[in-house]
Amino acid sequence: MTLDSINPYRPSVAISEKNLDVVPEIQFRLTHRILRYSESKYLIRSHSSRLMLGSMLIITLSTVIFFVAMYFGALSFFTALIGTMAAASAIYLALVHHAKIEIRQNLEAYGMEDGAACSITMNNGAVIINTPTGTYQWPADKLRTYRTQKGQLLLPREPLFLIIPKVNESTRGEYKELIKTIKSKAR
């Protein structure tokens, strides 16, 4: 046994120069959980000003109701507290309801639904995704990228998001390489 055969830091296969320029293709299966998580991150990133103004309105409404309820007594306070929570929930849902419907329709049109087997790669400066309904591409410099706990979120200009889950059918190195390539080209 030679020292070269037991060296754990030596690659088992020689890396050619040709393989260094190839961007890996990441294959993954979309789940309901990853789609809803990504949808919430999309809404926060793309509608942040609307949500901030809505939150300010909810805080103001809660404060006014709190002071009015304190003026009228304890029973009114608990009624006002529950009423304020219901009003806050309704206001928040009203702010994002239309955007949720639109994004879900677009995801369905692009074939990105629960259980869909997808693959994503990059070629000639464009991010290319293969879904059950077809192949779609966006110029990488027109995408905004955000790292999340569950993967990389890519936002094109249209009301749609692309998610590259960390848990996929590729190696961690291929995942990181693709993300690094997309980030270097994205704005």
PDB file of C-alpha atoms in Angstrom:
ATOM      1  CA  MET A   1       0.000   0.000   0.000  1.00  0.00           C
ATOM      2  CA  THR A   2       1.448   3.362  -1.009  1.00  0.00           C
ATOM      3  CA  LEU A   3       0.859   6.706   0.628  1.00  0.00           C
ATOM      4  CA  ASP A   4      -1.012   7.966  -2.459  1.00  0.00           C
ATOM      5  CA  SER A   5      -3.651   5.254  -2.234  1.00  0.00           C
ATOM      6  CA  ILE A   6      -4.728   6.232   1.302  1.00  0.00           C
ATOM      7  CA  ASN A   7      -4.608  10.012   0.984  1.00  0.00           C
ATOM      8  CA  PRO A   8      -8.185  11.193   1.778  1.00  0.00           C
ATOM      9  CA  TYR A   9      -7.521  14.668   0.357  1.00  0.00           C
ATOM     10  CA  ARG A  10      -6.635  13.479  -3.097  1.00  0.00           C
ATOM     11  CA  PRO A  11      -9.599  13.326  -5.490  1.00  0.00           C
ATOM     12  CA  SER A  12     -10.478   9.824  -6.618  1.00  0.00           C
ATOM     13  CA  VAL A  13     -10.997  11.034 -10.194  1.00  0.00           C
ATOM     14  CA  ALA A  14      -8.848  13.647 -11.881  1.00  0.00           C
ATOM     15  CA  ILE A  15     -10.740  16.857 -12.581  1.00  0.00           C
ATOM     16  CA  SER A  16     -10.353  18.010 -16.155  1.00  0.00           C
ATOM     17  CA  GLU A  17     -10.431  21.627 -17.263  1.00  0.00           C
ATOM     18  CA  LYS A  18     -13.554  20.882 -19.291  1.00  0.00           C
ATOM     19  CA  ASN A  19     -15.546  19.909 -16.196  1.00  0.00           C
ATOM     20  CA  LEU A  20     -14.682  23.156 -14.406  1.00  0.00           C
ATOM     21  CA  ASP A  21     -16.794  25.265 -16.798  1.00  0.00           C
ATOM     22  CA  VAL A  22     -19.886  23.056 -16.675  1.00  0.00           C
ATOM     23  CA  VAL A  23     -22.658  24.376 -14.441  1.00  0.00           C
ATOM     24  CA  PRO A  24     -24.370  21.480 -12.673  1.00  0.00           C
ATOM     25  CA  GLU A  25     -28.038  20.683 -13.114  1.00  0.00           C
ATOM     26  CA  ILE A  26     -29.921  20.365  -9.837  1.00  0.00           C
ATOM     27  CA  GLN A  27     -32.877  17.980  -9.751  1.00  0.00           C
ATOM     28  CA  PHE A  28     -35.486  18.193  -7.021  1.00  0.00           C
ATOM     29  CA  ARG A  29     -39.088  17.391  -6.170  1.00  0.00           C
ATOM     30  CA  LEU A  30     -41.325  20.199  -4.937  1.00  0.00           C
ATOM     31  CA  THR A  31     -43.341  19.576  -1.797  1.00  0.00           C
ATOM     32  CA  HIS A  32     -46.322  21.403  -0.338  1.00  0.00           C
ATOM     33  CA  ARG A  33     -44.175  22.434   2.611  1.00  0.00           C
ATOM     34  CA  ILE A  34     -41.370  23.981   0.525  1.00  0.00           C
ATOM     35  CA  LEU A  35     -43.880  25.772  -1.736  1.00  0.00           C
ATOM     36  CA  ARG A  36     -45.767  27.383   1.179  1.00  0.00           C
ATOM     37  CA  TYR A  37     -42.525  28.338   2.924  1.00  0.00           C
ATOM     38  CA  SER A  38     -41.202  29.912  -0.284  1.00  0.00           C
ATOM     39  CA  GLU A  39     -44.518  31.652  -0.880  1.00  0.00           C
ATOM     40  CA  SER A  40     -44.343  33.340   2.517  1.00  0.00           C
ATOM     41  CA  LYS A  41     -40.743  34.435   1.874  1.00  0.00           C
ATOM     42  CA  TYR A  42     -41.778  35.713  -1.564  1.00  0.00           C
ATOM     43  CA  LEU A  43     -44.613  37.768  -0.059  1.00  0.00           C
ATOM     44  CA  ILE A  44     -42.309  39.270   2.560  1.00  0.00           C
ATOM     45  CA  ARG A  45     -39.649  40.159  -0.037  1.00  0.00           C
ATOM     46  CA  SER A  46     -41.917  41.435  -2.795  1.00  0.00           C
ATOM     47  CA  HIS A  47     -44.647  43.176  -0.760  1.00  0.00           C
ATOM     48  CA  SER A  48     -42.608  44.488   2.149  1.00  0.00           C
ATOM     49  CA  SER A  49     -43.821  48.101   1.948  1.00  0.00           C
ATOM     50  CA  ARG A  50     -47.477  47.028   1.813  1.00  0.00           C
ATOM     51  CA  LEU A  51     -46.981  44.727   4.792  1.00  0.00           C
ATOM     52  CA  MET A  52     -45.125  47.412   6.742  1.00  0.00           C
ATOM     53  CA  LEU A  53     -47.916  49.953   6.224  1.00  0.00           C
ATOM     54  CA  GLY A  54     -50.506  47.326   7.130  1.00  0.00           C
ATOM     55  CA  SER A  55     -48.590  46.481  10.302  1.00  0.00           C
ATOM     56  CA  MET A  56     -48.498  50.158  11.260  1.00  0.00           C
ATOM     57  CA  LEU A  57     -52.258  50.366  10.690  1.00  0.00           C
ATOM     58  CA  ILE A  58     -52.808  47.270  12.833  1.00  0.00           C
ATOM     59  CA  ILE A  59     -50.626  48.654  15.643  1.00  0.00           C
ATOM     60  CA  THR A  60     -52.447  51.995  15.547  1.00  0.00           C
ATOM     61  CA  LEU A  61     -55.842  50.298  15.565  1.00  0.00           C
ATOM     62  CA  SER A  62     -54.802  48.058  18.463  1.00  0.00           C
ATOM     63  CA  THR A  63     -53.546  51.004  20.497  1.00  0.00           C
ATOM     64  CA  VAL A  64     -56.743  53.005  19.985  1.00  0.00           C
ATOM     65  CA  ILE A  65     -58.937  50.032  20.879  1.00  0.00           C
ATOM     66  CA  PHE A  66     -56.786  49.308  23.948  1.00  0.00           C
ATOM     67  CA  PHE A  67     -57.208  52.830  25.334  1.00  0.00           C
ATOM     68  CA  VAL A  68     -60.945  52.893  24.582  1.00  0.00           C
ATOM     69  CA  ALA A  69     -61.388  49.481  26.244  1.00  0.00           C
ATOM     70  CA  MET A  70     -59.439  50.584  29.329  1.00  0.00           C
ATOM     71  CA  TYR A  71     -61.811  53.523  29.622  1.00  0.00           C
ATOM     72  CA  PHE A  72     -64.932  51.303  29.585  1.00  0.00           C
ATOM     73  CA  GLY A  73     -63.765  48.533  31.968  1.00  0.00           C
ATOM     74  CA  ALA A  74     -62.472  44.954  32.159  1.00  0.00           C
ATOM     75  CA  LEU A  75     -65.202  43.150  30.191  1.00  0.00           C
ATOM     76  CA  SER A  76     -64.819  45.579  27.331  1.00  0.00           C
ATOM     77  CA  PHE A  77     -61.073  45.085  27.475  1.00  0.00           C
ATOM     78  CA  PHE A  78     -61.264  41.330  26.749  1.00  0.00           C
ATOM     79  CA  THR A  79     -63.876  41.866  24.055  1.00  0.00           C
ATOM     80  CA  ALA A  80     -61.701  44.557  22.486  1.00  0.00           C
ATOM     81  CA  LEU A  81     -58.629  42.330  22.719  1.00  0.00           C
ATOM     82  CA  ILE A  82     -60.300  39.504  20.799  1.00  0.00           C
ATOM     83  CA  GLY A  83     -61.844  41.982  18.354  1.00  0.00           C
ATOM     84  CA  THR A  84     -58.460  43.570  17.737  1.00  0.00           C
ATOM     85  CA  MET A  85     -56.857  40.196  17.015  1.00  0.00           C
ATOM     86  CA  ALA A  86     -59.650  39.326  14.576  1.00  0.00           C
ATOM     87  CA  ALA A  87     -59.374  42.720  12.859  1.00  0.00           C
ATOM     88  CA  ALA A  88     -55.579  42.423  12.636  1.00  0.00           C
ATOM     89  CA  SER A  89     -55.856  38.976  11.049  1.00  0.00           C
ATOM     90  CA  ALA A  90     -58.458  40.201   8.562  1.00  0.00           C
ATOM     91  CA  ILE A  91     -56.367  43.240   7.594  1.00  0.00           C
ATOM     92  CA  TYR A  92     -53.230  41.156   7.122  1.00  0.00           C
ATOM     93  CA  LEU A  93     -55.045  38.559   5.004  1.00  0.00           C
ATOM     94  CA  ALA A  94     -56.620  41.320   2.910  1.00  0.00           C
ATOM     95  CA  LEU A  95     -53.166  42.740   2.209  1.00  0.00           C
ATOM     96  CA  VAL A  96     -51.733  39.495   0.832  1.00  0.00           C
ATOM     97  CA  HIS A  97     -54.799  37.571  -0.374  1.00  0.00           C
ATOM     98  CA  HIS A  98     -54.759  38.814  -3.981  1.00  0.00           C
ATOM     99  CA  ALA A  99     -50.987  38.315  -4.238  1.00  0.00           C
ATOM    100  CA  LYS A 100     -51.307  34.743  -2.906  1.00  0.00           C
ATOM    101  CA  ILE A 101     -53.980  33.870  -5.456  1.00  0.00           C
ATOM    102  CA  GLU A 102     -51.928  35.359  -8.297  1.00  0.00           C
ATOM    103  CA  ILE A 103     -48.707  33.596  -7.284  1.00  0.00           C
ATOM    104  CA  ARG A 104     -50.457  30.225  -6.889  1.00  0.00           C
ATOM    105  CA  GLN A 105     -52.038  30.553 -10.346  1.00  0.00           C
ATOM    106  CA  ASN A 106     -48.656  31.393 -11.868  1.00  0.00           C
ATOM    107  CA  LEU A 107     -46.957  28.483 -10.095  1.00  0.00           C
ATOM    108  CA  GLU A 108     -49.650  26.152 -11.428  1.00  0.00           C
ATOM    109  CA  ALA A 109     -49.264  27.543 -14.965  1.00  0.00           C
ATOM    110  CA  TYR A 110     -45.504  26.930 -14.829  1.00  0.00           C
ATOM    111  CA  GLY A 111     -46.007  23.399 -13.450  1.00  0.00           C
ATOM    112  CA  MET A 112     -44.480  24.087 -10.047  1.00  0.00           C
ATOM    113  CA  GLU A 113     -46.938  22.207  -7.856  1.00  0.00           C
ATOM    114  CA  ASP A 114     -46.780  19.726  -5.018  1.00  0.00           C
ATOM    115  CA  GLY A 115     -44.960  16.589  -6.182  1.00  0.00           C
ATOM    116  CA  ALA A 116     -43.565  18.113  -9.383  1.00  0.00           C
ATOM    117  CA  ALA A 117     -40.142  16.819 -10.414  1.00  0.00           C
ATOM    118  CA  CYS A 118     -38.073  19.794 -11.578  1.00  0.00           C
ATOM    119  CA  SER A 119     -34.520  20.529 -12.586  1.00  0.00           C
ATOM    120  CA  ILE A 120     -32.697  23.827 -12.770  1.00  0.00           C
ATOM    121  CA  THR A 121     -29.438  24.859 -14.388  1.00  0.00           C
ATOM    122  CA  MET A 122     -27.771  27.883 -15.923  1.00  0.00           C
ATOM    123  CA  ASN A 123     -26.650  28.288 -19.514  1.00  0.00           C
ATOM    124  CA  ASN A 124     -25.537  31.366 -21.483  1.00  0.00           C
ATOM    125  CA  GLY A 125     -26.424  33.735 -18.648  1.00  0.00           C
ATOM    126  CA  ALA A 126     -29.967  32.397 -18.258  1.00  0.00           C
ATOM    127  CA  VAL A 127     -31.472  30.324 -15.472  1.00  0.00           C
ATOM    128  CA  ILE A 128     -33.339  27.399 -17.025  1.00  0.00           C
ATOM    129  CA  ILE A 129     -35.946  25.373 -15.162  1.00  0.00           C
ATOM    130  CA  ASN A 130     -37.564  22.194 -16.452  1.00  0.00           C
ATOM    131  CA  THR A 131     -40.987  21.443 -14.993  1.00  0.00           C
ATOM    132  CA  PRO A 132     -43.697  18.945 -15.973  1.00  0.00           C
ATOM    133  CA  THR A 133     -45.343  21.608 -18.177  1.00  0.00           C
ATOM    134  CA  GLY A 134     -42.223  22.678 -20.060  1.00  0.00           C
ATOM    135  CA  THR A 135     -38.880  24.435 -20.008  1.00  0.00           C
ATOM    136  CA  TYR A 136     -38.692  28.079 -18.944  1.00  0.00           C
ATOM    137  CA  GLN A 137     -35.793  30.486 -18.708  1.00  0.00           C
ATOM    138  CA  TRP A 138     -35.033  33.899 -17.261  1.00  0.00           C
ATOM    139  CA  PRO A 139     -31.921  36.042 -17.727  1.00  0.00           C
ATOM    140  CA  ALA A 140     -29.863  35.722 -14.538  1.00  0.00           C
ATOM    141  CA  ASP A 141     -29.217  39.467 -14.406  1.00  0.00           C
ATOM    142  CA  LYS A 142     -32.996  40.051 -14.147  1.00  0.00           C
ATOM    143  CA  LEU A 143     -33.383  37.805 -11.072  1.00  0.00           C
ATOM    144  CA  ARG A 144     -33.165  38.812  -7.439  1.00  0.00           C
ATOM    145  CA  THR A 145     -31.728  36.087  -5.215  1.00  0.00           C
ATOM    146  CA  TYR A 146     -32.363  35.477  -1.530  1.00  0.00           C
ATOM    147  CA  ARG A 147     -30.948  32.773   0.691  1.00  0.00           C
ATOM    148  CA  THR A 148     -33.468  31.126   2.995  1.00  0.00           C
ATOM    149  CA  GLN A 149     -33.229  28.314   5.514  1.00  0.00           C
ATOM    150  CA  LYS A 150     -34.693  25.833   3.045  1.00  0.00           C
ATOM    151  CA  GLY A 151     -32.867  26.899  -0.108  1.00  0.00           C
ATOM    152  CA  GLN A 152     -32.280  29.690  -2.585  1.00  0.00           C
ATOM    153  CA  LEU A 153     -35.214  31.871  -3.642  1.00  0.00           C
ATOM    154  CA  LEU A 154     -35.042  33.440  -7.113  1.00  0.00           C
ATOM    155  CA  LEU A 155     -37.478  36.235  -7.955  1.00  0.00           C
ATOM    156  CA  PRO A 156     -38.054  37.242 -11.581  1.00  0.00           C
ATOM    157  CA  ARG A 157     -39.876  40.475 -12.407  1.00  0.00           C
ATOM    158  CA  GLU A 158     -43.219  38.709 -12.901  1.00  0.00           C
ATOM    159  CA  PRO A 159     -45.269  37.557  -9.888  1.00  0.00           C
ATOM    160  CA  LEU A 160     -43.516  34.216  -9.559  1.00  0.00           C
ATOM    161  CA  PHE A 161     -40.727  32.663  -7.553  1.00  0.00           C
ATOM    162  CA  LEU A 162     -38.265  29.882  -8.213  1.00  0.00           C
ATOM    163  CA  ILE A 163     -36.954  27.847  -5.310  1.00  0.00           C
ATOM    164  CA  ILE A 164     -33.859  25.678  -5.327  1.00  0.00           C
ATOM    165  CA  PRO A 165     -34.258  23.519  -2.215  1.00  0.00           C
ATOM    166  CA  LYS A 166     -31.170  22.645  -0.196  1.00  0.00           C
ATOM    167  CA  VAL A 167     -32.497  19.115   0.068  1.00  0.00           C
ATOM    168  CA  ASN A 168     -32.307  17.873  -3.509  1.00  0.00           C
ATOM    169  CA  GLU A 169     -31.036  14.955  -5.556  1.00  0.00           C
ATOM    170  CA  SER A 170     -27.600  16.491  -6.163  1.00  0.00           C
ATOM    171  CA  THR A 171     -24.477  16.757  -4.071  1.00  0.00           C
ATOM    172  CA  ARG A 172     -23.939  19.699  -1.750  1.00  0.00           C
ATOM    173  CA  GLY A 173     -21.005  20.821  -3.908  1.00  0.00           C
ATOM    174  CA  GLU A 174     -23.125  20.919  -7.078  1.00  0.00           C
ATOM    175  CA  TYR A 175     -25.814  22.884  -5.248  1.00  0.00           C
ATOM    176  CA  LYS A 176     -23.296  25.444  -3.972  1.00  0.00           C
ATOM    177  CA  GLU A 177     -21.657  25.728  -7.396  1.00  0.00           C
ATOM    178  CA  LEU A 178     -24.973  26.478  -9.116  1.00  0.00           C
ATOM    179  CA  ILE A 179     -25.970  29.035  -6.473  1.00  0.00           C
ATOM    180  CA  LYS A 180     -22.566  30.712  -6.712  1.00  0.00           C
ATOM    181  CA  THR A 181     -22.858  30.911 -10.503  1.00  0.00           C
ATOM    182  CA  ILE A 182     -26.377  32.350 -10.371  1.00  0.00           C
ATOM    183  CA  LYS A 183     -25.419  34.915  -7.717  1.00  0.00           C
ATOM    184  CA  SER A 184     -22.419  36.061  -9.745  1.00  0.00           C
ATOM    185  CA  LYS A 185     -24.691  36.840 -12.709  1.00  0.00           C
ATOM    186  CA  ALA A 186     -27.757  38.101 -10.814  1.00  0.00           C
ATOM    187  CA  ARG A 187     -28.278  41.708  -9.870  1.00  0.00           C
TER     188      ARG A 187
END
